[in-house]
C-alpha positions as MATLAB code, in Angstrom:
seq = 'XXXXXXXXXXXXXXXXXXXXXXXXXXXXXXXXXXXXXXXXXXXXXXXXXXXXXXXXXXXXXXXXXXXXXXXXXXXXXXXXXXXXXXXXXXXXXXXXXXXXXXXXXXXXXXXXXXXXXXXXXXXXXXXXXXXXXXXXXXXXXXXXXXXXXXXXXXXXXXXXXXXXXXXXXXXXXXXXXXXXXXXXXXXXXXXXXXXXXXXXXXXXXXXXXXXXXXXXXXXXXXXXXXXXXXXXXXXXXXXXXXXXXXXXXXXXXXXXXXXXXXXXXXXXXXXXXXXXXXXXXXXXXXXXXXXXXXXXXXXXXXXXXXXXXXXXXXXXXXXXXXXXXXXXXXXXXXXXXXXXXXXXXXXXXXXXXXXXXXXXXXXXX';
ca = [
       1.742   23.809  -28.721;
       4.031   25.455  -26.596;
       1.825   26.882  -24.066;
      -0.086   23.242  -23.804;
       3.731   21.958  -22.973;
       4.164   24.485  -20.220;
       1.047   23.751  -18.498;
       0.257   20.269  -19.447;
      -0.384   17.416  -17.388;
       3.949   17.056  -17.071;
       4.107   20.489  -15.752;
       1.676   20.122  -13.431;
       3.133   17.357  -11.788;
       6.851   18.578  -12.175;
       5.501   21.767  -10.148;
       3.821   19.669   -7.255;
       6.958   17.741   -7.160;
       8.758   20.919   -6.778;
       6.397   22.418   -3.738;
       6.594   18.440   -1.858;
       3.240   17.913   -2.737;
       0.993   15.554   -4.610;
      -0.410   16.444   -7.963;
      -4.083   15.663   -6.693;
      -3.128   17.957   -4.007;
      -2.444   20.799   -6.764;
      -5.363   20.138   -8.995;
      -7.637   19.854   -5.760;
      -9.950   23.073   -6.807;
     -10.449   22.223  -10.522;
     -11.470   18.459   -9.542;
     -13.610   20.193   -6.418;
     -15.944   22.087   -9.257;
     -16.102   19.295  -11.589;
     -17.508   16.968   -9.098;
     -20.193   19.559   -8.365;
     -21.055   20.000  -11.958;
     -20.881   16.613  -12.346;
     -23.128   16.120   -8.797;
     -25.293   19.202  -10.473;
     -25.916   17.705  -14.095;
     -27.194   14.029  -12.527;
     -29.523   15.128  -10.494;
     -31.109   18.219  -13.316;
     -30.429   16.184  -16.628;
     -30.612   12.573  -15.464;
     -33.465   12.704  -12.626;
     -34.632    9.199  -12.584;
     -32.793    8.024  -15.505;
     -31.494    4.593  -15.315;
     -27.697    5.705  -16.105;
     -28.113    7.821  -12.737;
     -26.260    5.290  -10.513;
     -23.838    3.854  -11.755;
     -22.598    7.143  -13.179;
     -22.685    8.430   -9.507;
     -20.840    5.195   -8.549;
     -18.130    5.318  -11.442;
     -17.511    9.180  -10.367;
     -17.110    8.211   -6.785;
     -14.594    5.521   -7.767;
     -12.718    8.499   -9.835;
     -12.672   10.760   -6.841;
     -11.565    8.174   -4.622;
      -8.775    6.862   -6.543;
      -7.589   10.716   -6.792;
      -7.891   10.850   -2.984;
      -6.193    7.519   -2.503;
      -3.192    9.027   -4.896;
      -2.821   11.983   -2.360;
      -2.303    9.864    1.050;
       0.113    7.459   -0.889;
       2.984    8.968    0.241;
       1.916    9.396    3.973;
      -0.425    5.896    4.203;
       1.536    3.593    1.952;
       5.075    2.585    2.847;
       7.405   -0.193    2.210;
       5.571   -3.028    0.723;
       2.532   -1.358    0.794;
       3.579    0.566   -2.024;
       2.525   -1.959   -4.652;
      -0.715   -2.648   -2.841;
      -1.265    0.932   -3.956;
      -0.629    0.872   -7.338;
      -2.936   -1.601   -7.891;
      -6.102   -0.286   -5.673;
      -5.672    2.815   -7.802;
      -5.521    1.381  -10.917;
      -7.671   -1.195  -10.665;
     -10.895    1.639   -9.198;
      -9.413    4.146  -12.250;
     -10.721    1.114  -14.501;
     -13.795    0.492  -12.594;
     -14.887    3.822  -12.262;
     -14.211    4.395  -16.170;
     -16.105    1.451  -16.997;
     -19.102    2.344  -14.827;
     -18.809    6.031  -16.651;
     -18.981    4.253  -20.097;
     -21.725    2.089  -19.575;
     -23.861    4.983  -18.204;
     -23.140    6.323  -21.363;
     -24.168    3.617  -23.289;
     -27.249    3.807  -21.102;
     -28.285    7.163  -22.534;
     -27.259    6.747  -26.148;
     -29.248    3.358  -26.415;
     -32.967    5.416  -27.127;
     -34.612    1.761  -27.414;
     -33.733    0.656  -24.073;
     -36.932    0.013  -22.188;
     -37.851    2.894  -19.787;
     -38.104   -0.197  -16.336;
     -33.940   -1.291  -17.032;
     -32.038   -0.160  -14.586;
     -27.901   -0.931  -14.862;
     -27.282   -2.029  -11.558;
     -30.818   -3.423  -10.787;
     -32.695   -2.355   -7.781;
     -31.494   -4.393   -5.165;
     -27.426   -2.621   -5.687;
     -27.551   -1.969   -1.993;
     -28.209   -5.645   -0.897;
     -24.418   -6.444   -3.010;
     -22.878   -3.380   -1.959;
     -23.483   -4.631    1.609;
     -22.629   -7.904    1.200;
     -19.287   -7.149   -0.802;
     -18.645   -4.971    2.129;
     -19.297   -7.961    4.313;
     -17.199  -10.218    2.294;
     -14.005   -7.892    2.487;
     -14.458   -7.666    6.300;
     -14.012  -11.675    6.456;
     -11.652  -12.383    3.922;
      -9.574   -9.310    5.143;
      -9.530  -10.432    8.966;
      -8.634  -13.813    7.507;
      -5.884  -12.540    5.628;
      -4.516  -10.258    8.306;
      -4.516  -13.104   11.058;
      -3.384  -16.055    8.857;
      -1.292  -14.100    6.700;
       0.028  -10.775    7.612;
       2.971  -10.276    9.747;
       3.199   -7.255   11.872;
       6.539   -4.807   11.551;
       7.671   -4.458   15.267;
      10.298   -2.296   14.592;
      11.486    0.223   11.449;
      14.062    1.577   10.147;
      12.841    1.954    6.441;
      13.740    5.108    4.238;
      11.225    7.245    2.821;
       8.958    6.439   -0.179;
      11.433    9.133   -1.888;
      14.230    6.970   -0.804;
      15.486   10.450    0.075;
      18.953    9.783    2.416;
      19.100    6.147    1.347;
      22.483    4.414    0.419;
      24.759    1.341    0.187;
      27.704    0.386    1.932;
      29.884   -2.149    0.269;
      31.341   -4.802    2.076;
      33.959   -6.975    1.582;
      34.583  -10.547    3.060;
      34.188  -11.218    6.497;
      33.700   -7.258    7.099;
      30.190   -5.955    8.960;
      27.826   -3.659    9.889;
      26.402   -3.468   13.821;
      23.474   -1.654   14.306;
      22.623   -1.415   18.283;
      19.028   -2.609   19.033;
      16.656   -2.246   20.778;
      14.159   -5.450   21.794;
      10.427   -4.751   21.185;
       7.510   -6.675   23.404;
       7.124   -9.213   20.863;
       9.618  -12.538   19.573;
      11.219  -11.458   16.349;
      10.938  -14.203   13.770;
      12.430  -12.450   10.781;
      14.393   -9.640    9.543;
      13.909   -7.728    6.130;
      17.019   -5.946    4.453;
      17.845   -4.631    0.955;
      20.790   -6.513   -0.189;
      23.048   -6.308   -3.709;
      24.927   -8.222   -5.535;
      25.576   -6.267   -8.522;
      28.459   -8.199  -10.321;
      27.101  -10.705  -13.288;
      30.200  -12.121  -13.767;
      30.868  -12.839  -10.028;
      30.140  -15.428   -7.418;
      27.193  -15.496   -5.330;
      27.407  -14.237   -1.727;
      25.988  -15.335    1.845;
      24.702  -12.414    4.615;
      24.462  -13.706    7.991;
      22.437  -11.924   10.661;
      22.989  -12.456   14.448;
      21.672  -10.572   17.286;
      24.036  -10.851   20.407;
      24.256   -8.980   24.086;
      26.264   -5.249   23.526;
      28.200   -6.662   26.593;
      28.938  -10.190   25.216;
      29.210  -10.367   21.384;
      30.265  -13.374   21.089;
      26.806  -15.039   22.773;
      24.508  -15.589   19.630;
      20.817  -15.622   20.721;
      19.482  -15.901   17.142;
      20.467  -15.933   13.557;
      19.739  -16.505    9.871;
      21.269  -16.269    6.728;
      20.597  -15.573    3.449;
      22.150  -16.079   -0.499;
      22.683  -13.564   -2.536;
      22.795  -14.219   -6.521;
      24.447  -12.186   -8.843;
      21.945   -9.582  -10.339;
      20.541   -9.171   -7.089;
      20.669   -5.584   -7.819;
      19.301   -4.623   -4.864;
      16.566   -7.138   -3.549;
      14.678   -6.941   -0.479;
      15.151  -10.250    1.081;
      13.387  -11.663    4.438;
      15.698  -13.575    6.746;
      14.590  -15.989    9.051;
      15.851  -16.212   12.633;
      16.250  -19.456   14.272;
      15.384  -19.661   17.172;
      13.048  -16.676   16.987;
      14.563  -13.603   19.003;
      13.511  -13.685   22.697;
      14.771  -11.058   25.326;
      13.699   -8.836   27.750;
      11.371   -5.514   26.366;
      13.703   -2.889   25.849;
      16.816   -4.558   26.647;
      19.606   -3.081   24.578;
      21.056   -5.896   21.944;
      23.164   -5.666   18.644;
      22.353   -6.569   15.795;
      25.598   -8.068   13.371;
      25.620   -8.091    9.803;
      28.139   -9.906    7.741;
      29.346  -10.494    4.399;
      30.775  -14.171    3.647;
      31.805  -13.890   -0.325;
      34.869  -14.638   -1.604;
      37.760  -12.385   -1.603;
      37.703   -9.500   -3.797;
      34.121   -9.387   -4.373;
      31.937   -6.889   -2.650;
      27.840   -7.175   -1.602;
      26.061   -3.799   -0.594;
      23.924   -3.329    2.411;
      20.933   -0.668    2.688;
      21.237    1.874    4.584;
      19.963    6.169    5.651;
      20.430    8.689    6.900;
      18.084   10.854    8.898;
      18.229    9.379   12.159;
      15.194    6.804   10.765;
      16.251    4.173   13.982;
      16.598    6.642   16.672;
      16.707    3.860   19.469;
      20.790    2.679   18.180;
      24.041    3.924   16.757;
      25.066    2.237   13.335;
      29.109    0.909   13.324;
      30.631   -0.146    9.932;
      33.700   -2.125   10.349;
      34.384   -1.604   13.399;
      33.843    2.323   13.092;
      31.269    4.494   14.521;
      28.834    5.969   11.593;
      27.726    9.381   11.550;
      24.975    9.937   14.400;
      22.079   10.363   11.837;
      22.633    6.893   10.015;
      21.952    3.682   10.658;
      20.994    0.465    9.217;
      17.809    0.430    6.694;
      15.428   -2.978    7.970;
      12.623   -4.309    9.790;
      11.898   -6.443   12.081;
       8.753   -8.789   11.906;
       7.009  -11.505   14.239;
       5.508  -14.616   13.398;
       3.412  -15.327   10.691;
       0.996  -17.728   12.718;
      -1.744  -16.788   14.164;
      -0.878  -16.821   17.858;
      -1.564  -14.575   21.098;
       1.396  -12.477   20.551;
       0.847  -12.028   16.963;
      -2.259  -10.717   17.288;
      -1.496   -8.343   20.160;
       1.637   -6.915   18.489;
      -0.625   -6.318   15.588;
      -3.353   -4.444   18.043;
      -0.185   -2.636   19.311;
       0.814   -1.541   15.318;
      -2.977   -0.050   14.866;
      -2.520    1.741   17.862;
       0.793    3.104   17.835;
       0.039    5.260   14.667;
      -2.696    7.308   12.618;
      -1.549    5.892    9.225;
      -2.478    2.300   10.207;
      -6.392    2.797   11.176;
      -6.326    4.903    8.422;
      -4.822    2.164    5.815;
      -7.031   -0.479    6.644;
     -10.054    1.804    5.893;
      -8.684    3.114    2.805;
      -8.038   -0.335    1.852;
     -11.405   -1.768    2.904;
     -13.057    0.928    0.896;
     -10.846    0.420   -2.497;
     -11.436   -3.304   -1.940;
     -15.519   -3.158   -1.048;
     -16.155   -1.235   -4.761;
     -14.017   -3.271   -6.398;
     -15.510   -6.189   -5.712;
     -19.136   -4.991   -5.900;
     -18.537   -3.662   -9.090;
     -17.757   -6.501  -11.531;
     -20.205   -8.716   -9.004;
     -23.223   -6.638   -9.754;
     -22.733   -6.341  -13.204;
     -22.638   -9.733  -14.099;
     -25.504  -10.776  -11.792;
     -27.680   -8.019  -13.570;
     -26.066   -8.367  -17.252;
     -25.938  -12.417  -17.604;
     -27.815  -13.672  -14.495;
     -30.570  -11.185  -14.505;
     -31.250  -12.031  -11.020;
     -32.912   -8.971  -10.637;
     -36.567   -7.562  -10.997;
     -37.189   -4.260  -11.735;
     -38.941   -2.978   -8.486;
     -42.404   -1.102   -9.579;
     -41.815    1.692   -7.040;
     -38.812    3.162   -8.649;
     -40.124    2.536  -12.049;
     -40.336    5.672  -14.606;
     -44.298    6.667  -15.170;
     -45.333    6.377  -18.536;
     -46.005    9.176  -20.583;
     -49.104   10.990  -20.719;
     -51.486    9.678  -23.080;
     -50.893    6.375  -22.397;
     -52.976    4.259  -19.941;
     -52.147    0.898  -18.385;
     -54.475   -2.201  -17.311;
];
């Protein structure tokens, strides 16, 4: 019992933790050769076998949920992290379930030799669930997404992330600088910790660094008590318009009553290289600065949809996300899809080409 403790699945991880890595990163060679005795055993053992498939299919699902474990922490960020949980979860179950009922498959010795699991026509769905991703995604991303213009957001480890309490009336001014695009909205973790207290308003305002006192745009926000911290989105009215690159500040400021305190995110690390961070007044160590982001308009307009060409572009882990994503999503859906049209529909015929010969002996009309 003691050596399974030491090298159990808790180890394991605790020791990839400890190297910076992720555990599927550690366990790479042992999955590696039992995928290709896996790959080896359906293609001696189950050669034509109707449990061939969608054991293939429920392994793939297992090796891509591993492999969409490992790019979590450089792929998914922000609030893309619980977009990940769920894709892996949700092809973990799939790819068991596919596993199980190829099991099922074998055991069952009066299934008729022509029944196939997934039919005969599984590339026809896989191809149109791949199809019907591609649409409802682009939908989704034009109607519905809204593209981060600019970033200032910690780690996935939160590693260098902390609070700074403020107190009524006192601020935080982190210099800006203006992207290509209007700014409709800006996202910051806020706290409001004390259950027996009052709640609290945070006003954002971007102004000129040579004329603070001319507001160009600004948005508040309430902050309960439990709040403890929340991400909150604030809206800007009138959406933030300036020149590209122009260098503006961006205030924010705690209106609670006296004696109570709200906390504002922030890191360190240098994650906003393009401004210096102030708190009340002060100048902040050169490596910290405020933790938000900035986002544009949720409507599908021109500038929308060339600051979101402009996101793909301007890094590897985008193009890469939206594949990951459109694969996770494409066997998801074809999954559960082609299972019921084949189990309740049975909108499929078996197709005589692929079917098993019978054995010798025995002679048909």
């Amino acid at each position: 019992m003691a050596e399974f403790k030491r090298w159990g699945p808790i180890s394991v991880v605790g020791h990839a933790e400890r190297l910076g890595l992720q555990w599927p990163i550690l366990v790479s060679p042992l999955v590696a050769a039992f995928v290709l005795l896996i790959w080896v055993f359906i293609f001696k053992a189950l050669a034509r076998h109707p449990a061939r498939t969608p054991l293939k299919l429920g392994i793939s699902c297992w090796v891509f949920a591993l492999l969409h474990e490992a790019m979590d922490p450089w792929v998914f960020y922000g609030r893309a992290r619980t977009l990940a949980y769920v894709l892996e979860e949700t092809l973990e179950f799939s790819g068991t379930l596919l596993i199980g009922l190829s099991a099922a498959t074998v055991l069952q010795l009066g299934c008729p030799s022509s029944f196939r699991l997934l039919g005969d026509r599984w590339r026809r769905s896989l191809v149109a669930s791949a199809a019907g991703v591609f649409v409802l995604g682009g939908l989704v991303v034009v109607f519905l997404f809204r593209a981060p213009l600019v970033e200032g957001l910690a780690p996935y480890t939160r590693a260098g992330a902390f609070a700074v309490s403020l107190r009524q009336q006192e601020a935080l001014v982190q210099e800006f600088r203006m992207p290509a695009t209007p700014v409709h909205s800006v996202w910051l973790p806020l706290a409001n910790c004390d259950l027996s207290g009052d709640s609290g308003t945070v006003a954002v305002r971007f102004t000129a660094l040579d004329a603070p006192e001319r507001i160009l745009s600004q948005g508040s926000v309430q902050v309960l008590p439990g709040d403890c911290p929340r991400w909150r989105d604030i809206e800007l009215l009138p959406p933030l318009t300036a020149a590209d690159g122009r260098h503006l500040a961006l205030q924010v400021v705690a209106d609670i009553e006296p004696g109570a305190e709200l906390q504002i995110g922030a890191t360190k690390g240098n994650r906003y290289p393009d401004g210096r961070l102030w708190i009340n007044g002060a100048l902040a160590w050169p490596d910290q600065d405020l933790e938000f982001a900035a986002y544009g308009a949720p409507e599908p307009t021109r500038t929308k949809l060339a600051a979101i060409v402009g996101l793909a572009t301007s890094d590897w882990r985008w193009p890469l996300l939206a594949v990951d994503v459109f694969i996770a999503l494409t066997l998801i859906t074809f999954i559960p899809v082609r299972l019921i049209s084949v189990g309740l529909l049975g909108l499929d015929e078996p197709d005589a080409s692929q079917a098993v010969d019978p054995p010798a002996g025995i002679h048909t009309q």
